[in-house]
Amino acid sequence: MDGNTLRLLIFVSVFILMLILESLIPRHPTVDSKPRRFGIHLGLSGLNTILLKLVFGAAAVGAAKTVEIKGWGLLNILGWNNVLEFFLVVVFLDFAIYLQHVIVHKVPLFWRFHVVHHSDLDLDVSSGLRFHPVEILASMLYKIGIIFLLGPAPLAVLVFEAVLNGMALFSHSNIALPVKADHFFRKLIVTPDMHRIHHSVEVSETNSNYGFNLSIWDRIFGTYKEEALKSQPEIVIGIDTFRSPNELTFYNLLIMPKKYGKLTYVT
Ligand SMILES: [Zn+2]
Ligand SMILES: [Zn+2]
């Protein structure tokens, strides 16, 4: 089985599992139409996948293979090839993604694109696919840059990407984990309740809980919020600028950075 098939398999399995759990144990009431949002999010995901393929071809794993063949990057120069390196790479890449997330909140130009993700009025498994194409392409460029400097094993990059995809679906899902389980998992990884706080309209909450996989970066760098001002089911999701589902069409999400970017700056 090649890497792409494995990633697709993990993606589809986690997606379906989260959908089932969302129907059985939802945490938060919905305000927008789920089928409408699903259509938009799958459309964005399809468009982003095609653009990534056209612009970057084999993307992050391909970059790691090139760097390995050329012997570039810190780890290829050091010549390590063991389990420790594998874990270090996965943890370091997660830190890099955390840092990127903080930056797209702090730099107004980047926020214009990231706001598309935050404009969702509900949060569920499909929200993990809601990203503007420019943010997806810039994010891949950033990742490839890090891979060229770091020189990680292609397998480590593949595992990281597969875990990142699966975790994005889990952390955005609208599922009610038992509070004790949530607190237990949250010591190490980002849970749905933790990420829901990041999607709150409260600006101080939007600018917290930036982690994607590991929750440790938020704790280390002081951006962690244990609880929102409101209880989890009462958190108002989205941003103040857009409160009507009618404004949030596929087309409006694509033009949002240009047309509405300035209005939505909340950091
Ligand atoms: Zn964000
Ligand atoms: Zn999110």
mmCIF file of N, CA, C and O in Angstrom, residues 159-207:
data_model
loop_
_atom_site.group_PDB
_atom_site.id
_atom_site.type_symbol
_atom_site.label_atom_id
_atom_site.label_comp_id
_atom_site.label_asym_id
_atom_site.label_seq_id
_atom_site.Cartn_x
_atom_site.Cartn_y
_atom_site.Cartn_z
ATOM 1 N N VAL A 159 3.973 9.683 8.210
ATOM 2 C CA VAL A 159 3.236 9.386 9.450
ATOM 3 C C VAL A 159 2.690 10.684 10.041
ATOM 4 O O VAL A 159 1.529 10.763 10.442
ATOM 5 N N PHE A 160 3.533 11.721 10.062
ATOM 6 C CA PHE A 160 3.085 13.004 10.606
ATOM 7 C C PHE A 160 1.867 13.526 9.843
ATOM 8 O O PHE A 160 0.885 13.959 10.441
ATOM 9 N N GLU A 161 1.923 13.477 8.523
ATOM 10 C CA GLU A 161 0.823 13.988 7.703
ATOM 11 C C GLU A 161 -0.461 13.189 7.936
ATOM 12 O O GLU A 161 -1.546 13.752 8.017
ATOM 13 N N ALA A 162 -0.315 11.872 8.038
ATOM 14 C CA ALA A 162 -1.487 11.015 8.255
ATOM 15 C C ALA A 162 -2.100 11.309 9.632
ATOM 16 O O ALA A 162 -3.323 11.429 9.760
ATOM 17 N N VAL A 163 -1.224 11.454 10.649
ATOM 18 C CA VAL A 163 -1.707 11.738 12.007
ATOM 19 C C VAL A 163 -2.348 13.132 12.047
ATOM 20 O O VAL A 163 -3.416 13.324 12.630
ATOM 21 N N LEU A 164 -1.712 14.098 11.387
ATOM 22 C CA LEU A 164 -2.244 15.464 11.368
ATOM 23 C C LEU A 164 -3.640 15.498 10.745
ATOM 24 O O LEU A 164 -4.556 16.132 11.276
ATOM 25 N N ASN A 165 -3.810 14.800 9.624
ATOM 26 C CA ASN A 165 -5.119 14.752 8.963
ATOM 27 C C ASN A 165 -6.174 14.136 9.876
ATOM 28 O O ASN A 165 -7.269 14.669 10.027
ATOM 29 N N GLY A 166 -5.832 13.010 10.474
ATOM 30 C CA GLY A 166 -6.771 12.318 11.359
ATOM 31 C C GLY A 166 -7.111 13.160 12.579
ATOM 32 O O GLY A 166 -8.278 13.278 12.976
ATOM 33 N N MET A 167 -6.089 13.809 13.158
ATOM 34 C CA MET A 167 -6.300 14.619 14.355
ATOM 35 C C MET A 167 -7.141 15.866 14.047
ATOM 36 O O MET A 167 -7.914 16.319 14.895
ATOM 37 N N ALA A 168 -6.972 16.422 12.840
ATOM 38 C CA ALA A 168 -7.759 17.611 12.475
ATOM 39 C C ALA A 168 -9.248 17.249 12.445
ATOM 40 O O ALA A 168 -10.097 18.035 12.861
ATOM 41 N N LEU A 169 -9.549 16.053 11.970
ATOM 42 C CA LEU A 169 -10.953 15.619 11.937
ATOM 43 C C LEU A 169 -11.472 15.400 13.360
ATOM 44 O O LEU A 169 -12.580 15.806 13.703
ATOM 45 N N PHE A 170 -10.648 14.753 14.200
ATOM 46 C CA PHE A 170 -11.045 14.477 15.588
ATOM 47 C C PHE A 170 -11.244 15.781 16.376
ATOM 48 O O PHE A 170 -12.265 15.977 17.038
ATOM 49 N N SER A 171 -10.264 16.694 16.301
ATOM 50 C CA SER A 171 -10.325 17.890 17.152
ATOM 51 C C SER A 171 -11.446 18.842 16.724
ATOM 52 O O SER A 171 -11.902 19.654 17.524
ATOM 53 N N HIS A 172 -11.895 18.762 15.468
ATOM 54 C CA HIS A 172 -13.002 19.622 15.038
ATOM 55 C C HIS A 172 -14.364 18.963 15.258
ATOM 56 O O HIS A 172 -15.398 19.611 15.089
ATOM 57 N N SER A 173 -14.374 17.689 15.590
ATOM 58 C CA SER A 173 -15.652 16.971 15.639
ATOM 59 C C SER A 173 -16.525 17.460 16.797
ATOM 60 O O SER A 173 -16.032 17.904 17.829
ATOM 61 N N ASN A 174 -17.819 17.351 16.574
ATOM 62 C CA ASN A 174 -18.784 17.778 17.586
ATOM 63 C C ASN A 174 -19.182 16.576 18.441
ATOM 64 O O ASN A 174 -20.303 16.096 18.376
ATOM 65 N N ILE A 175 -18.231 16.098 19.214
ATOM 66 C CA ILE A 175 -18.538 14.937 20.054
ATOM 67 C C ILE A 175 -18.291 15.269 21.532
ATOM 68 O O ILE A 175 -17.400 16.044 21.859
ATOM 69 N N ALA A 176 -19.121 14.663 22.376
ATOM 70 C CA ALA A 176 -19.012 14.906 23.810
ATOM 71 C C ALA A 176 -18.262 13.752 24.456
ATOM 72 O O ALA A 176 -18.844 12.732 24.795
ATOM 73 N N LEU A 177 -16.972 13.953 24.601
ATOM 74 C CA LEU A 177 -16.204 12.959 25.357
ATOM 75 C C LEU A 177 -16.569 13.142 26.828
ATOM 76 O O LEU A 177 -16.821 14.268 27.247
ATOM 77 N N PRO A 178 -16.595 12.064 27.616
ATOM 78 C CA PRO A 178 -16.798 12.260 29.052
ATOM 79 C C PRO A 178 -15.740 13.228 29.582
ATOM 80 O O PRO A 178 -14.590 13.201 29.114
ATOM 81 N N VAL A 179 -16.137 14.115 30.511
ATOM 82 C CA VAL A 179 -15.232 15.175 30.982
ATOM 83 C C VAL A 179 -13.902 14.598 31.482
ATOM 84 O O VAL A 179 -12.829 15.136 31.204
ATOM 85 N N LYS A 180 -13.990 13.468 32.199
ATOM 86 C CA LYS A 180 -12.756 12.872 32.727
ATOM 87 C C LYS A 180 -11.834 12.421 31.597
ATOM 88 O O LYS A 180 -10.617 12.613 31.655
ATOM 89 N N ALA A 181 -12.416 11.833 30.553
ATOM 90 C CA ALA A 181 -11.616 11.369 29.412
ATOM 91 C C ALA A 181 -11.000 12.564 28.691
ATOM 92 O O ALA A 181 -9.827 12.551 28.311
ATOM 93 N N ASP A 182 -11.814 13.636 28.551
ATOM 94 C CA ASP A 182 -11.317 14.849 27.894
ATOM 95 C C ASP A 182 -10.091 15.384 28.647
ATOM 96 O O ASP A 182 -9.063 15.690 28.039
ATOM 97 N N HIS A 183 -10.185 15.456 29.959
ATOM 98 C CA HIS A 183 -9.059 15.979 30.752
ATOM 99 C C HIS A 183 -7.846 15.074 30.676
ATOM 100 O O HIS A 183 -6.715 15.550 30.628
ATOM 101 N N PHE A 184 -8.094 13.795 30.628
ATOM 102 C CA PHE A 184 -6.993 12.843 30.540
ATOM 103 C C PHE A 184 -6.258 12.987 29.196
ATOM 104 O O PHE A 184 -5.037 13.171 29.151
ATOM 105 N N PHE A 185 -7.013 12.949 28.099
ATOM 106 C CA PHE A 185 -6.394 13.065 26.766
ATOM 107 C C PHE A 185 -5.729 14.423 26.569
ATOM 108 O O PHE A 185 -4.697 14.550 25.928
ATOM 109 N N ARG A 186 -6.363 15.437 27.136
ATOM 110 C CA ARG A 186 -5.886 16.815 26.940
ATOM 111 C C ARG A 186 -4.496 17.073 27.522
ATOM 112 O O ARG A 186 -3.857 18.044 27.182
ATOM 113 N N LYS A 187 -4.074 16.219 28.431
ATOM 114 C CA LYS A 187 -2.720 16.388 28.980
ATOM 115 C C LYS A 187 -1.680 16.256 27.866
ATOM 116 O O LYS A 187 -0.615 16.841 27.924
ATOM 117 N N LEU A 188 -2.011 15.483 26.846
ATOM 118 C CA LEU A 188 -1.048 15.276 25.761
ATOM 119 C C LEU A 188 -1.540 15.757 24.388
ATOM 120 O O LEU A 188 -0.781 16.334 23.622
ATOM 121 N N ILE A 189 -2.814 15.507 24.074
ATOM 122 C CA ILE A 189 -3.293 15.853 22.730
ATOM 123 C C ILE A 189 -4.455 16.858 22.770
ATOM 124 O O ILE A 189 -5.063 17.074 23.812
ATOM 125 N N VAL A 190 -4.730 17.423 21.596
ATOM 126 C CA VAL A 190 -5.810 18.409 21.476
ATOM 127 C C VAL A 190 -7.143 17.660 21.333
ATOM 128 O O VAL A 190 -7.291 16.828 20.434
ATOM 129 N N THR A 191 -8.076 17.964 22.229
ATOM 130 C CA THR A 191 -9.389 17.308 22.183
ATOM 131 C C THR A 191 -10.408 18.249 21.531
ATOM 132 O O THR A 191 -10.159 19.453 21.416
ATOM 133 N N PRO A 192 -11.580 17.724 21.140
ATOM 134 C CA PRO A 192 -12.599 18.601 20.552
ATOM 135 C C PRO A 192 -12.990 19.761 21.468
ATOM 136 O O PRO A 192 -13.137 20.889 21.003
ATOM 137 N N ASP A 193 -13.131 19.511 22.784
ATOM 138 C CA ASP A 193 -13.507 20.601 23.708
ATOM 139 C C ASP A 193 -12.422 21.678 23.760
ATOM 140 O O ASP A 193 -12.710 22.861 23.887
ATOM 141 N N MET A 194 -11.163 21.238 23.669
ATOM 142 C CA MET A 194 -10.055 22.201 23.708
ATOM 143 C C MET A 194 -10.058 23.063 22.441
ATOM 144 O O MET A 194 -9.904 24.286 22.503
ATOM 145 N N HIS A 195 -10.270 22.436 21.287
ATOM 146 C CA HIS A 195 -10.218 23.208 20.037
ATOM 147 C C HIS A 195 -11.479 24.062 19.845
ATOM 148 O O HIS A 195 -11.425 25.106 19.197
ATOM 149 N N ARG A 196 -12.605 23.627 20.430
ATOM 150 C CA ARG A 196 -13.836 24.425 20.305
ATOM 151 C C ARG A 196 -13.638 25.804 20.928
ATOM 152 O O ARG A 196 -14.187 26.804 20.443
ATOM 153 N N ILE A 197 -12.848 25.878 21.998
ATOM 154 C CA ILE A 197 -12.560 27.170 22.644
ATOM 155 C C ILE A 197 -11.851 28.093 21.645
ATOM 156 O O ILE A 197 -12.120 29.285 21.584
ATOM 157 N N HIS A 198 -10.968 27.502 20.808
ATOM 158 C CA HIS A 198 -10.255 28.287 19.785
ATOM 159 C C HIS A 198 -11.226 28.872 18.746
ATOM 160 O O HIS A 198 -10.934 29.881 18.108
ATOM 161 N N HIS A 199 -12.374 28.235 18.562
ATOM 162 C CA HIS A 199 -13.350 28.700 17.570
ATOM 163 C C HIS A 199 -14.435 29.583 18.174
ATOM 164 O O HIS A 199 -15.420 29.901 17.496
ATOM 165 N N SER A 200 -14.260 29.997 19.436
ATOM 166 C CA SER A 200 -15.246 30.860 20.088
ATOM 167 C C SER A 200 -15.177 32.277 19.514
ATOM 168 O O SER A 200 -14.121 32.729 19.089
ATOM 169 N N VAL A 201 -16.314 32.998 19.532
ATOM 170 C CA VAL A 201 -16.304 34.400 19.072
ATOM 171 C C VAL A 201 -15.552 35.321 20.030
ATOM 172 O O VAL A 201 -15.169 36.423 19.655
ATOM 173 N N GLU A 202 -15.385 34.890 21.281
ATOM 174 C CA GLU A 202 -14.627 35.686 22.257
ATOM 175 C C GLU A 202 -13.178 35.789 21.779
ATOM 176 O O GLU A 202 -12.499 34.762 21.633
ATOM 177 N N VAL A 203 -12.695 37.021 21.551
ATOM 178 C CA VAL A 203 -11.372 37.195 20.951
ATOM 179 C C VAL A 203 -10.266 36.542 21.787
ATOM 180 O O VAL A 203 -9.360 35.904 21.259
ATOM 181 N N SER A 204 -10.372 36.686 23.115
ATOM 182 C CA SER A 204 -9.322 36.094 23.975
ATOM 183 C C SER A 204 -9.313 34.573 23.845
ATOM 184 O O SER A 204 -8.290 33.929 24.060
ATOM 185 N N GLU A 205 -10.458 33.997 23.487
ATOM 186 C CA GLU A 205 -10.523 32.539 23.313
ATOM 187 C C GLU A 205 -10.072 32.128 21.904
ATOM 188 O O GLU A 205 -9.415 31.107 21.726
ATOM 189 N N THR A 206 -10.420 32.963 20.898
ATOM 190 C CA THR A 206 -9.929 32.699 19.530
ATOM 191 C C THR A 206 -8.397 32.651 19.536
ATOM 192 O O THR A 206 -7.795 31.832 18.846
ATOM 193 N N ASN A 207 -7.807 33.562 20.329
ATOM 194 C CA ASN A 207 -6.344 33.625 20.381
ATOM 195 C C ASN A 207 -5.781 32.764 21.512
ATOM 196 O O ASN A 207 -4.959 33.207 22.311
#
